[in-house]
Tab-separated table of C-alpha atoms in Angstrom:
chain	number	residue	atom	x	y	z
A	1	UNK	CA	110.798	94.194	102.910
A	2	UNK	CA	108.836	90.729	104.185
A	3	UNK	CA	108.543	91.429	108.015
A	4	UNK	CA	110.511	89.026	110.176
A	5	UNK	CA	108.831	86.534	113.236
A	6	UNK	CA	110.877	87.491	116.653
A	7	UNK	CA	112.099	83.868	117.375
A	8	UNK	CA	110.466	82.397	120.531
A	9	UNK	CA	113.921	81.708	122.109
A	10	UNK	CA	115.098	85.250	121.926
A	11	UNK	CA	114.478	87.777	125.160
A	12	UNK	CA	114.505	91.476	124.409
A	13	UNK	CA	114.403	94.810	125.849
A	14	UNK	CA	111.878	97.749	125.067
A	15	UNK	CA	114.700	100.055	123.527
A	16	UNK	CA	113.995	97.056	120.580
A	17	UNK	CA	117.151	95.127	121.260
A	18	UNK	CA	116.974	90.994	121.179
A	19	UNK	CA	119.630	88.447	123.128
A	20	UNK	CA	120.105	84.987	122.538
A	21	UNK	CA	121.808	83.368	125.698
A	22	UNK	CA	123.079	80.223	125.970
A	23	UNK	CA	125.554	79.180	128.813
A	24	UNK	CA	126.914	82.241	130.563
A	25	UNK	CA	127.223	84.343	126.847
A	26	UNK	CA	124.464	85.658	124.879
A	27	UNK	CA	124.273	87.209	121.088
A	28	UNK	CA	122.643	90.713	120.367
A	29	UNK	CA	121.355	92.358	118.008
A	30	UNK	CA	118.605	94.603	117.003
A	31	UNK	CA	115.029	93.460	115.738
A	32	UNK	CA	113.264	93.755	112.832
A	33	UNK	CA	110.950	96.156	114.176
A	34	UNK	CA	113.912	98.051	114.646
A	35	UNK	CA	115.549	98.285	111.462
A	36	UNK	CA	112.757	98.630	109.451
A	37	UNK	CA	112.259	101.891	111.880
A	38	UNK	CA	116.059	103.061	111.063
A	39	UNK	CA	116.320	102.254	107.172
A	40	UNK	CA	118.967	100.719	105.309
A	41	UNK	CA	122.162	100.473	107.797
A	42	UNK	CA	125.174	102.288	106.324
A	43	UNK	CA	127.628	101.683	109.637
A	44	UNK	CA	128.140	100.589	113.337
A	45	UNK	CA	130.414	101.731	115.341
A	46	UNK	CA	130.568	98.449	117.589
A	47	UNK	CA	131.880	98.100	121.296
A	48	UNK	CA	136.092	97.306	121.584
A	49	UNK	CA	136.221	93.741	122.653
A	50	UNK	CA	136.860	93.234	126.605
A	51	UNK	CA	134.569	96.483	127.484
A	52	UNK	CA	132.556	96.108	130.501
A	53	UNK	CA	129.062	97.191	130.326
A	54	UNK	CA	125.942	97.960	132.643
A	55	UNK	CA	122.393	97.051	131.486
A	56	UNK	CA	121.223	99.741	129.351
A	57	UNK	CA	124.472	101.243	128.585
A	58	UNK	CA	125.587	102.420	125.328
A	59	UNK	CA	127.065	99.249	123.611
A	60	UNK	CA	127.451	100.320	119.671
A	61	UNK	CA	125.863	103.518	117.465
A	62	UNK	CA	124.034	102.246	114.505
A	63	UNK	CA	124.220	105.174	111.412
A	64	UNK	CA	121.280	104.533	108.918
A	65	UNK	CA	120.398	106.280	105.878
A	66	UNK	CA	118.047	108.735	107.770
A	67	UNK	CA	118.816	108.662	112.114
A	68	UNK	CA	121.662	107.745	113.965
A	69	UNK	CA	120.574	105.396	117.348
A	70	UNK	CA	122.113	103.970	120.296
A	71	UNK	CA	121.765	100.369	120.811
A	72	UNK	CA	122.117	99.710	124.543
A	73	UNK	CA	123.396	96.640	126.400
A	74	UNK	CA	120.804	94.394	127.288
A	75	UNK	CA	122.047	92.986	129.830
A	76	UNK	CA	125.667	93.239	132.415
A	77	UNK	CA	128.697	91.710	131.587
A	78	UNK	CA	132.030	92.018	129.288
A	79	UNK	CA	131.979	91.967	125.189
A	80	UNK	CA	133.623	89.179	123.821
A	81	UNK	CA	133.345	89.149	120.399
A	82	UNK	CA	131.668	91.661	117.705
A	83	UNK	CA	130.494	91.379	114.420
A	84	UNK	CA	133.625	92.140	112.454
A	85	UNK	CA	131.120	91.463	109.014
A	86	UNK	CA	129.492	94.547	109.623
A	87	UNK	CA	132.048	96.349	108.653
A	88	UNK	CA	132.074	95.586	104.810
A	89	UNK	CA	128.481	94.751	104.899
A	90	UNK	CA	126.308	96.424	107.229
A	91	UNK	CA	123.345	96.155	105.290
A	92	UNK	CA	123.217	92.213	107.060
A	93	UNK	CA	121.181	94.220	110.265
A	94	UNK	CA	118.928	95.057	107.832
A	95	UNK	CA	118.312	91.907	105.859
A	96	UNK	CA	118.831	89.197	108.473
A	97	UNK	CA	118.437	91.192	112.245
A	98	UNK	CA	118.357	88.057	114.196
A	99	UNK	CA	120.519	86.028	112.592
A	100	UNK	CA	124.059	87.179	110.685
A	101	UNK	CA	123.137	90.735	111.151
A	102	UNK	CA	124.406	90.244	115.201
A	103	UNK	CA	126.159	92.917	116.450
A	104	UNK	CA	128.248	91.803	119.367
A	105	UNK	CA	128.561	88.890	122.085
A	106	UNK	CA	128.195	89.405	125.921
A	107	UNK	CA	129.744	87.213	129.024
A	108	UNK	CA	126.485	87.634	131.224
A	109	UNK	CA	127.903	88.939	135.178
A	110	UNK	CA	124.027	87.925	136.505
A	111	UNK	CA	121.758	85.748	134.864
A	112	UNK	CA	119.187	86.468	136.973
A	113	UNK	CA	119.260	90.083	134.900
A	114	UNK	CA	116.993	87.785	132.316
A	115	UNK	CA	114.083	87.418	134.101
A	116	UNK	CA	114.103	91.555	133.188
A	117	UNK	CA	113.929	90.873	129.693
A	118	UNK	CA	110.530	90.864	127.544
A	119	UNK	CA	109.238	87.598	126.260
A	120	UNK	CA	108.735	87.498	122.550
A	121	UNK	CA	104.532	88.114	123.604
A	122	UNK	CA	106.012	90.849	126.311
A	123	UNK	CA	107.915	92.709	123.235
A	124	UNK	CA	105.565	92.502	120.432
A	125	UNK	CA	103.128	93.937	123.398
A	126	UNK	CA	105.658	96.925	123.899
A	127	UNK	CA	105.918	97.268	120.129
A	128	UNK	CA	101.727	97.697	119.396
A	129	UNK	CA	101.935	100.002	122.175
A	130	UNK	CA	103.704	102.502	119.692
A	131	UNK	CA	102.221	101.804	116.751
A	132	UNK	CA	98.962	103.383	118.816
B	1	UNK	CA	90.495	110.791	120.485
B	2	UNK	CA	93.853	112.761	122.008
B	3	UNK	CA	92.938	116.492	121.529
B	4	UNK	CA	96.405	117.096	120.869
B	5	UNK	CA	97.349	115.290	118.100
B	6	UNK	CA	97.451	117.197	114.703
B	7	UNK	CA	94.819	116.032	111.953
B	8	UNK	CA	97.287	113.453	109.915
B	9	UNK	CA	96.466	114.203	105.774
B	10	UNK	CA	96.496	111.304	103.692
B	11	UNK	CA	97.765	110.821	100.074
B	12	UNK	CA	94.993	109.741	97.385
B	13	UNK	CA	97.370	106.855	96.964
B	14	UNK	CA	97.609	105.481	100.541
B	15	UNK	CA	95.447	102.423	99.979
B	16	UNK	CA	97.862	101.510	97.296
B	17	UNK	CA	100.486	102.178	99.627
B	18	UNK	CA	99.732	99.783	101.935
B	19	UNK	CA	99.117	97.508	99.203
B	20	UNK	CA	102.219	97.633	98.396
B	21	UNK	CA	103.671	97.194	102.023
B	22	UNK	CA	105.326	100.933	102.395
B	23	UNK	CA	106.594	101.698	105.445
B	24	UNK	CA	104.905	104.930	106.121
B	25	UNK	CA	106.079	108.192	107.449
B	26	UNK	CA	104.810	111.934	108.931
B	27	UNK	CA	106.083	114.494	106.778
B	28	UNK	CA	104.576	118.182	107.278
B	29	UNK	CA	101.144	116.502	108.993
B	30	UNK	CA	100.846	114.203	105.728
B	31	UNK	CA	101.197	110.537	105.972
B	32	UNK	CA	103.266	109.997	103.183
B	33	UNK	CA	105.606	107.046	102.188
B	34	UNK	CA	109.415	106.781	103.806
B	35	UNK	CA	110.241	103.589	101.562
B	36	UNK	CA	108.923	100.419	99.574
B	37	UNK	CA	112.053	98.126	99.089
B	38	UNK	CA	114.800	100.073	100.676
B	39	UNK	CA	116.320	104.023	100.149
B	40	UNK	CA	119.447	102.651	98.911
B	41	UNK	CA	117.447	100.420	96.672
B	42	UNK	CA	114.871	103.333	95.232
B	43	UNK	CA	117.785	105.536	95.543
B	44	UNK	CA	119.983	103.974	93.021
B	45	UNK	CA	116.888	102.775	90.651
B	46	UNK	CA	116.036	106.618	90.592
B	47	UNK	CA	119.984	106.868	88.871
B	48	UNK	CA	119.808	103.288	86.394
B	49	UNK	CA	116.431	103.329	85.078
B	50	UNK	CA	113.066	104.888	87.155
B	51	UNK	CA	111.734	105.482	90.087
B	52	UNK	CA	107.614	107.036	90.661
B	53	UNK	CA	107.111	109.182	94.145
B	54	UNK	CA	104.155	110.477	95.564
B	55	UNK	CA	104.380	113.437	96.512
B	56	UNK	CA	100.674	114.844	96.431
B	57	UNK	CA	101.525	116.755	99.839
B	58	UNK	CA	103.573	119.573	97.409
B	59	UNK	CA	101.351	122.271	97.514
B	60	UNK	CA	99.256	123.806	93.860
B	61	UNK	CA	98.498	127.546	94.343
B	62	UNK	CA	97.066	129.371	91.138
B	63	UNK	CA	97.229	133.047	90.517
B	64	UNK	CA	94.963	134.384	87.718
B	65	UNK	CA	93.897	137.432	86.428
B	66	UNK	CA	95.409	140.804	84.749
B	67	UNK	CA	97.855	141.293	86.673
B	68	UNK	CA	99.037	137.861	87.620
B	69	UNK	CA	102.312	138.404	85.804
B	70	UNK	CA	102.710	142.018	87.515
B	71	UNK	CA	101.908	140.628	90.828
B	72	UNK	CA	104.192	138.417	90.507
B	73	UNK	CA	107.207	139.818	89.234
B	74	UNK	CA	106.598	142.228	92.726
B	75	UNK	CA	107.028	138.377	95.041
B	76	UNK	CA	108.803	135.973	93.460
B	77	UNK	CA	112.507	136.566	93.338
B	78	UNK	CA	113.577	135.770	89.141
B	79	UNK	CA	112.100	137.119	86.034
B	80	UNK	CA	108.679	136.630	85.228
B	81	UNK	CA	109.941	137.613	81.180
B	82	UNK	CA	111.654	134.220	81.071
B	83	UNK	CA	109.317	131.860	82.021
B	84	UNK	CA	107.033	131.600	78.965
B	85	UNK	CA	103.489	130.680	78.910
B	86	UNK	CA	103.974	126.108	78.283
B	87	UNK	CA	107.809	126.796	80.678
B	88	UNK	CA	108.389	126.237	84.073
B	89	UNK	CA	111.191	127.552	86.852
B	90	UNK	CA	112.907	127.159	90.356
B	91	UNK	CA	111.952	130.640	92.075
B	92	UNK	CA	111.674	132.168	95.694
B	93	UNK	CA	109.755	134.311	97.516
B	94	UNK	CA	111.695	136.301	100.128
B	95	UNK	CA	110.669	139.064	103.349
B	96	UNK	CA	112.231	142.369	102.351
B	97	UNK	CA	115.198	141.502	105.096
B	98	UNK	CA	116.236	138.715	102.185
B	99	UNK	CA	115.320	135.590	104.608
B	100	UNK	CA	112.835	133.592	102.372
B	101	UNK	CA	109.444	132.237	102.764
B	102	UNK	CA	109.626	129.986	100.532
B	103	UNK	CA	111.204	128.634	97.487
B	104	UNK	CA	108.681	127.368	94.816
B	105	UNK	CA	108.853	126.235	90.859
B	106	UNK	CA	106.155	128.827	88.644
B	107	UNK	CA	104.608	127.424	86.158
B	108	UNK	CA	102.945	129.459	83.563
B	109	UNK	CA	100.055	128.743	81.606
B	110	UNK	CA	99.585	132.268	80.363
B	111	UNK	CA	99.953	135.994	81.396
B	112	UNK	CA	97.502	136.112	83.405
B	113	UNK	CA	97.444	132.429	84.655
B	114	UNK	CA	100.652	130.894	86.961
B	115	UNK	CA	100.497	127.527	89.575
B	116	UNK	CA	103.370	127.986	92.362
B	117	UNK	CA	104.279	124.468	93.523
B	118	UNK	CA	105.353	125.042	96.752
B	119	UNK	CA	106.445	122.970	99.843
B	120	UNK	CA	103.662	120.979	101.789
B	121	UNK	CA	104.452	123.211	105.411
B	122	UNK	CA	104.324	126.308	103.448
B	123	UNK	CA	100.933	126.322	101.922
B	124	UNK	CA	98.590	128.099	104.483
B	125	UNK	CA	101.945	130.619	104.850
B	126	UNK	CA	102.330	131.250	101.193
B	127	UNK	CA	98.574	131.572	100.648
B	128	UNK	CA	98.782	134.248	103.186
B	129	UNK	CA	102.137	135.976	102.099
B	130	UNK	CA	100.442	136.089	98.777
B	131	UNK	CA	97.061	137.848	99.350
B	132	UNK	CA	98.318	139.996	101.949
B	133	UNK	CA	100.370	141.752	98.937
B	134	UNK	CA	97.159	141.143	96.518
B	135	UNK	CA	95.082	144.406	97.567
B	136	UNK	CA	97.051	146.592	94.549
B	137	UNK	CA	96.882	144.047	91.676
B	138	UNK	CA	93.386	141.989	90.094
B	139	UNK	CA	94.526	138.516	90.834
B	140	UNK	CA	92.155	135.996	92.762
B	141	UNK	CA	94.389	133.102	94.677
B	142	UNK	CA	93.478	129.731	94.924
B	143	UNK	CA	94.773	126.846	96.788
B	144	UNK	CA	93.998	123.967	94.539
B	145	UNK	CA	96.288	121.195	97.111
B	146	UNK	CA	93.676	119.733	98.677
B	147	UNK	CA	92.490	118.618	94.873
B	148	UNK	CA	95.508	117.665	93.190
B	149	UNK	CA	97.485	114.759	93.387
B	150	UNK	CA	100.865	114.532	92.430
B	151	UNK	CA	103.336	112.283	91.025
B	152	UNK	CA	107.231	112.643	89.611
B	153	UNK	CA	108.207	109.472	87.794
B	154	UNK	CA	112.425	110.430	88.039
B	155	UNK	CA	115.751	108.933	86.160
B	156	UNK	CA	116.971	107.965	82.741
B	157	UNK	CA	114.083	106.063	81.593
B	158	UNK	CA	111.017	108.213	83.078
B	159	UNK	CA	110.154	110.011	80.202
B	160	UNK	CA	110.016	107.412	77.875
B	161	UNK	CA	108.321	105.237	79.848
B	162	UNK	CA	105.664	107.960	81.105
B	163	UNK	CA	105.058	108.717	76.585
B	164	UNK	CA	103.506	104.705	76.974
B	165	UNK	CA	100.876	106.755	78.998
B	166	UNK	CA	99.633	109.337	76.736
B	167	UNK	CA	99.431	110.494	72.941
B	168	UNK	CA	102.101	112.983	73.963
B	169	UNK	CA	105.614	111.637	73.355
B	170	UNK	CA	106.811	113.357	75.990
B	171	UNK	CA	110.636	112.747	74.625
B	172	UNK	CA	109.349	116.187	72.454
B	173	UNK	CA	109.045	117.846	76.068
B	174	UNK	CA	112.042	120.697	76.852
B	175	UNK	CA	113.509	120.481	80.266
B	176	UNK	CA	111.121	123.228	82.159
B	177	UNK	CA	108.389	122.827	79.654
B	178	UNK	CA	105.232	122.128	80.890
B	179	UNK	CA	101.808	120.587	78.953
B	180	UNK	CA	98.052	120.526	79.670
B	181	UNK	CA	97.698	116.652	78.005
B	182	UNK	CA	96.591	113.053	79.443
B	183	UNK	CA	98.171	110.465	80.869
B	184	UNK	CA	96.325	107.339	81.816
B	185	UNK	CA	93.294	109.133	79.956
B	186	UNK	CA	93.053	111.760	83.246
B	187	UNK	CA	93.923	115.179	81.877
B	188	UNK	CA	96.995	116.297	84.111
B	189	UNK	CA	99.790	119.172	83.597
B	190	UNK	CA	103.023	117.557	83.191
B	191	UNK	CA	106.055	119.019	82.847
B	192	UNK	CA	110.001	117.698	82.491
B	193	UNK	CA	111.067	118.633	85.801
B	194	UNK	CA	111.922	117.132	89.429
B	195	UNK	CA	113.623	117.250	92.356
B	196	UNK	CA	116.087	114.273	92.351
B	197	UNK	CA	118.813	115.237	89.887
B	198	UNK	CA	117.737	113.023	86.761
B	199	UNK	CA	115.284	113.513	83.572
B	200	UNK	CA	111.880	113.036	84.468
B	201	UNK	CA	108.192	114.232	85.275
B	202	UNK	CA	106.523	115.608	87.183
B	203	UNK	CA	102.487	115.117	86.838
B	204	UNK	CA	99.447	117.101	88.254
B	205	UNK	CA	95.838	115.789	87.953
B	206	UNK	CA	92.687	115.958	90.110
B	207	UNK	CA	93.088	113.711	92.839
B	208	UNK	CA	90.057	111.292	92.786
B	209	UNK	CA	92.270	109.851	89.592
B	210	UNK	CA	95.451	108.748	91.655
B	211	UNK	CA	95.298	105.402	91.201
B	212	UNK	CA	94.283	105.174	88.131
B	213	UNK	CA	97.804	107.346	86.986
B	214	UNK	CA	99.654	105.471	89.544
B	215	UNK	CA	98.749	101.947	88.284
B	216	UNK	CA	99.138	103.026	84.769
B	217	UNK	CA	102.384	104.162	84.967
B	218	UNK	CA	104.065	101.178	87.326
B	219	UNK	CA	102.750	98.253	85.125
B	220	UNK	CA	103.660	99.742	82.002
B	221	UNK	CA	107.155	98.978	83.204
B	222	UNK	CA	107.883	96.088	85.165
B	223	UNK	CA	111.359	98.044	86.134
B	224	UNK	CA	109.263	101.154	87.138
B	225	UNK	CA	110.038	101.258	91.366
B	226	UNK	CA	107.935	102.729	93.801
B	227	UNK	CA	109.853	105.288	95.757
B	228	UNK	CA	109.633	107.508	99.238
B	229	UNK	CA	110.200	110.551	100.296
B	230	UNK	CA	113.996	108.460	102.253
B	231	UNK	CA	115.340	108.779	98.516
B	232	UNK	CA	113.487	111.523	97.347
B	233	UNK	CA	116.003	113.414	100.394
B	234	UNK	CA	119.504	111.269	99.452
B	235	UNK	CA	118.777	112.000	95.477
B	236	UNK	CA	118.562	115.863	96.435
B	237	UNK	CA	120.896	116.085	98.633
B	238	UNK	CA	123.174	114.171	96.272
B	239	UNK	CA	122.402	116.949	93.424
B	240	UNK	CA	122.473	119.980	96.172
B	241	UNK	CA	118.918	120.810	95.493
B	242	UNK	CA	117.682	123.292	98.810
B	243	UNK	CA	115.137	122.185	101.352
B	244	UNK	CA	112.788	124.084	102.778
B	245	UNK	CA	113.967	124.075	107.102
B	246	UNK	CA	117.320	122.904	106.584
B	247	UNK	CA	118.898	124.952	103.380
B	248	UNK	CA	116.066	127.765	103.697
B	249	UNK	CA	114.324	129.241	106.442
B	250	UNK	CA	113.157	132.676	107.368
B	251	UNK	CA	116.406	133.553	108.149
B	252	UNK	CA	118.536	131.873	105.458
B	253	UNK	CA	118.512	133.851	102.130
B	254	UNK	CA	118.308	132.411	98.536
B	255	UNK	CA	122.388	133.981	98.223
B	256	UNK	CA	123.242	132.778	101.394
B	257	UNK	CA	121.831	129.080	100.073
B	258	UNK	CA	123.740	129.541	97.084
B	259	UNK	CA	120.895	129.746	94.943
B	260	UNK	CA	121.447	133.688	93.907
B	261	UNK	CA	121.361	132.051	90.271
B	262	UNK	CA	117.210	132.191	91.242
B	263	UNK	CA	117.483	136.259	92.089
B	264	UNK	CA	116.728	137.965	88.920
B	265	UNK	CA	118.527	141.559	90.473
B	266	UNK	CA	118.326	143.017	86.815
B	267	UNK	CA	115.383	142.634	86.307
B	268	UNK	CA	113.225	146.536	85.677
B	269	UNK	CA	110.538	145.453	88.429
B	270	UNK	CA	111.032	146.232	91.938
B	271	UNK	CA	110.578	142.895	93.751
B	272	UNK	CA	110.478	142.375	97.811
B	273	UNK	CA	113.945	141.630	99.398
B	274	UNK	CA	116.118	142.503	96.667
B	275	UNK	CA	118.092	145.457	98.571
B	276	UNK	CA	119.152	143.113	100.750
B	277	UNK	CA	119.750	140.446	98.373
B	278	UNK	CA	121.688	142.639	95.840
B	279	UNK	CA	123.418	143.669	98.961
B	280	UNK	CA	124.244	139.815	99.821
B	281	UNK	CA	125.041	139.657	96.093
B	282	UNK	CA	127.714	142.386	95.673
B	283	UNK	CA	129.447	142.650	99.004
B	284	UNK	CA	129.153	138.757	100.506
B	285	UNK	CA	126.849	137.208	102.833
B	286	UNK	CA	127.869	136.361	106.028
B	287	UNK	CA	126.743	132.348	105.843
B	288	UNK	CA	127.445	130.734	102.637
B	289	UNK	CA	126.397	127.405	101.664
B	290	UNK	CA	129.202	124.753	101.319
B	291	UNK	CA	129.206	120.620	100.333
B	292	UNK	CA	131.090	118.422	102.376
B	293	UNK	CA	132.268	115.072	102.410
B	294	UNK	CA	132.854	112.430	105.355
B	295	UNK	CA	136.501	110.796	105.611
B	296	UNK	CA	134.589	108.198	107.832
B	297	UNK	CA	130.888	106.529	107.741
B	298	UNK	CA	129.610	108.958	110.216
B	299	UNK	CA	126.600	110.545	108.746
B	300	UNK	CA	126.539	114.298	108.965
B	301	UNK	CA	122.891	114.828	110.625
B	302	UNK	CA	120.886	118.420	110.733
B	303	UNK	CA	122.225	120.406	113.595
B	304	UNK	CA	125.827	118.957	114.223
B	305	UNK	CA	128.750	121.711	114.529
B	306	UNK	CA	131.251	122.451	111.435
B	307	UNK	CA	134.654	123.111	112.808
B	308	UNK	CA	138.080	124.409	111.343
B	309	UNK	CA	141.074	124.362	113.094
B	310	UNK	CA	139.439	123.969	116.203
B	311	UNK	CA	136.823	126.984	115.923
B	312	UNK	CA	133.044	126.431	115.997
B	313	UNK	CA	132.332	127.956	111.712
B	314	UNK	CA	128.975	126.123	111.063
B	315	UNK	CA	126.362	124.442	110.908
B	316	UNK	CA	125.076	121.311	109.346
B	317	UNK	CA	121.851	121.191	107.793
B	318	UNK	CA	121.497	118.305	106.109
B	319	UNK	CA	122.616	114.705	104.968
B	320	UNK	CA	122.688	111.490	104.346
B	321	UNK	CA	125.094	108.359	102.880
B	322	UNK	CA	124.989	108.447	99.185
B	323	UNK	CA	124.542	105.423	97.700
B	324	UNK	CA	126.711	106.576	94.079
B	325	UNK	CA	129.807	107.853	96.143
B	326	UNK	CA	129.428	105.154	98.567
B	327	UNK	CA	129.939	107.740	100.863
B	328	UNK	CA	128.359	110.122	103.809
B	329	UNK	CA	128.104	113.268	102.293
B	330	UNK	CA	126.048	116.944	104.012
B	331	UNK	CA	125.557	120.394	103.306
B	332	UNK	CA	125.990	123.250	105.958
B	333	UNK	CA	126.616	126.680	106.262
B	334	UNK	CA	130.228	128.541	106.995
B	335	UNK	CA	130.130	131.434	108.638
B	336	UNK	CA	132.124	134.061	108.424
B	337	UNK	CA	135.023	132.274	106.253
B	338	UNK	CA	135.400	131.276	103.133
B	339	UNK	CA	136.499	127.561	102.658
B	340	UNK	CA	137.704	126.044	99.297
B	341	UNK	CA	136.717	122.490	97.921
B	342	UNK	CA	139.920	120.479	99.302
B	343	UNK	CA	140.042	121.861	102.449
B	344	UNK	CA	139.373	119.925	105.993
B	345	UNK	CA	137.084	120.785	108.350
B	346	UNK	CA	135.199	118.823	111.143
B	347	UNK	CA	131.951	117.432	112.383
B	348	UNK	CA	130.703	117.396	115.451
B	349	UNK	CA	128.439	114.404	116.246
B	350	UNK	CA	126.605	113.196	118.675
B	351	UNK	CA	128.686	110.396	119.499
B	352	UNK	CA	132.436	111.811	117.800
B	353	UNK	CA	134.341	114.208	115.771
B	354	UNK	CA	135.052	113.089	112.508
B	355	UNK	CA	137.057	115.234	109.288
B	356	UNK	CA	135.751	116.445	106.412
B	357	UNK	CA	136.676	117.726	102.844
B	358	UNK	CA	134.838	120.790	101.564
B	359	UNK	CA	133.333	119.617	98.252
B	360	UNK	CA	132.504	121.301	95.002
B	361	UNK	CA	128.481	121.697	94.352
B	362	UNK	CA	126.356	119.683	93.441
B	363	UNK	CA	128.307	116.298	94.372
B	364	UNK	CA	126.154	115.015	91.631
B	365	UNK	CA	124.873	116.859	88.409
B	366	UNK	CA	122.182	116.853	86.223
B	367	UNK	CA	122.930	113.695	83.651
B	368	UNK	CA	118.757	114.554	81.982
B	369	UNK	CA	117.532	115.055	78.562
B	370	UNK	CA	116.967	117.788	76.660
B	371	UNK	CA	118.014	120.738	77.755
């Protein structure tokens, strides 16, 4: 599996979620680094649309062959949409983590929270720290 | 350097794995590939064609001497009279209380020379256990693990692929037959056996030749896939093979783990653990291994509770997603009650309870060649 570049326009959480914000809402997923650690994703428990979450709350659960992992909301807000394709094609999280493998969309309560997330460079430093 | 950090052993194929872009993991203090192309992809390659596994972490212990046979009759649960020269067999070593020291494959070179192939995490424990019981026998016990590489080639095409790398046609080898032969010109011990539920070979040789043998096999067939420990685990769970630390342990006997067929209580020699194991066979054990299929797609994980009509009746020992059945499957122990295939149970997972159905073992039946 070839490594995929972390998009420069996205923001990241140290717990390996990404967020792509525009106009008061954001798309969220997990990073390529995360999907490689998890191994093949076989099932994703997604949040109900309308659920209100705070930054750091569990928003989804990813079942992979090797592990089960909580996915946290990178920011506070309300879940406005989930990626329904993942029900039949969870492998999209592995094959296209920054694109078709997105998990949920969230409306932002406070755009100021985006400042607390990591940039691409900051996230890549975090990964290097984990590897060491 | 961190003083508390354990020394991680490198496979003799570490450079090969790096070149192939393997995702590495640590297992029993070894750094080994978890996967190359992906666990599901490698799993299916082994079920449909062939996969090549680096399992150099496995331990090899040689027992030599005039008393090798009576010594192993005392230590192993199987009757060694059934393992004639150039054959191998699954076997277990038990404590007096019936719990398991380790499970292993025993290879018979002659009645005065055997190998025990043991779990990597148990090599020093096993060597110590053997030495502690050897004083009254004329045997020498040598740990060959450090100098021995092991490759498993597994799958319906595995035996014919490997035959291209040797003058010996491995298709002639019976299941659990063993031969000393050159493979890729390297002297090797080869048996028709494995840990996947498929036909295949296990190949042992001096570790300095590891890259030569690996490359020769990989280059002889373009559909032969490098496979990692991830697929090794999902394959063995489908085949319902025990993994020490999960289905077997100091506190779990072979009878409880469903491998009582490898406890030959009728052999004429006494063996360690016989009394308790025979009792469990005759009277039934308190806990028994059970296989189950999940109704939803939650993957059962070791330690999850098993419930029967609300009561905790046991625990999950291993689980995975089965690529062959496209369902989450698991193994676990049920205490103090008998359940039959089809019975519904519940698995209490990390974030919810799920319904599962007890299944026949194994999920996947061996479809290998010559038996």
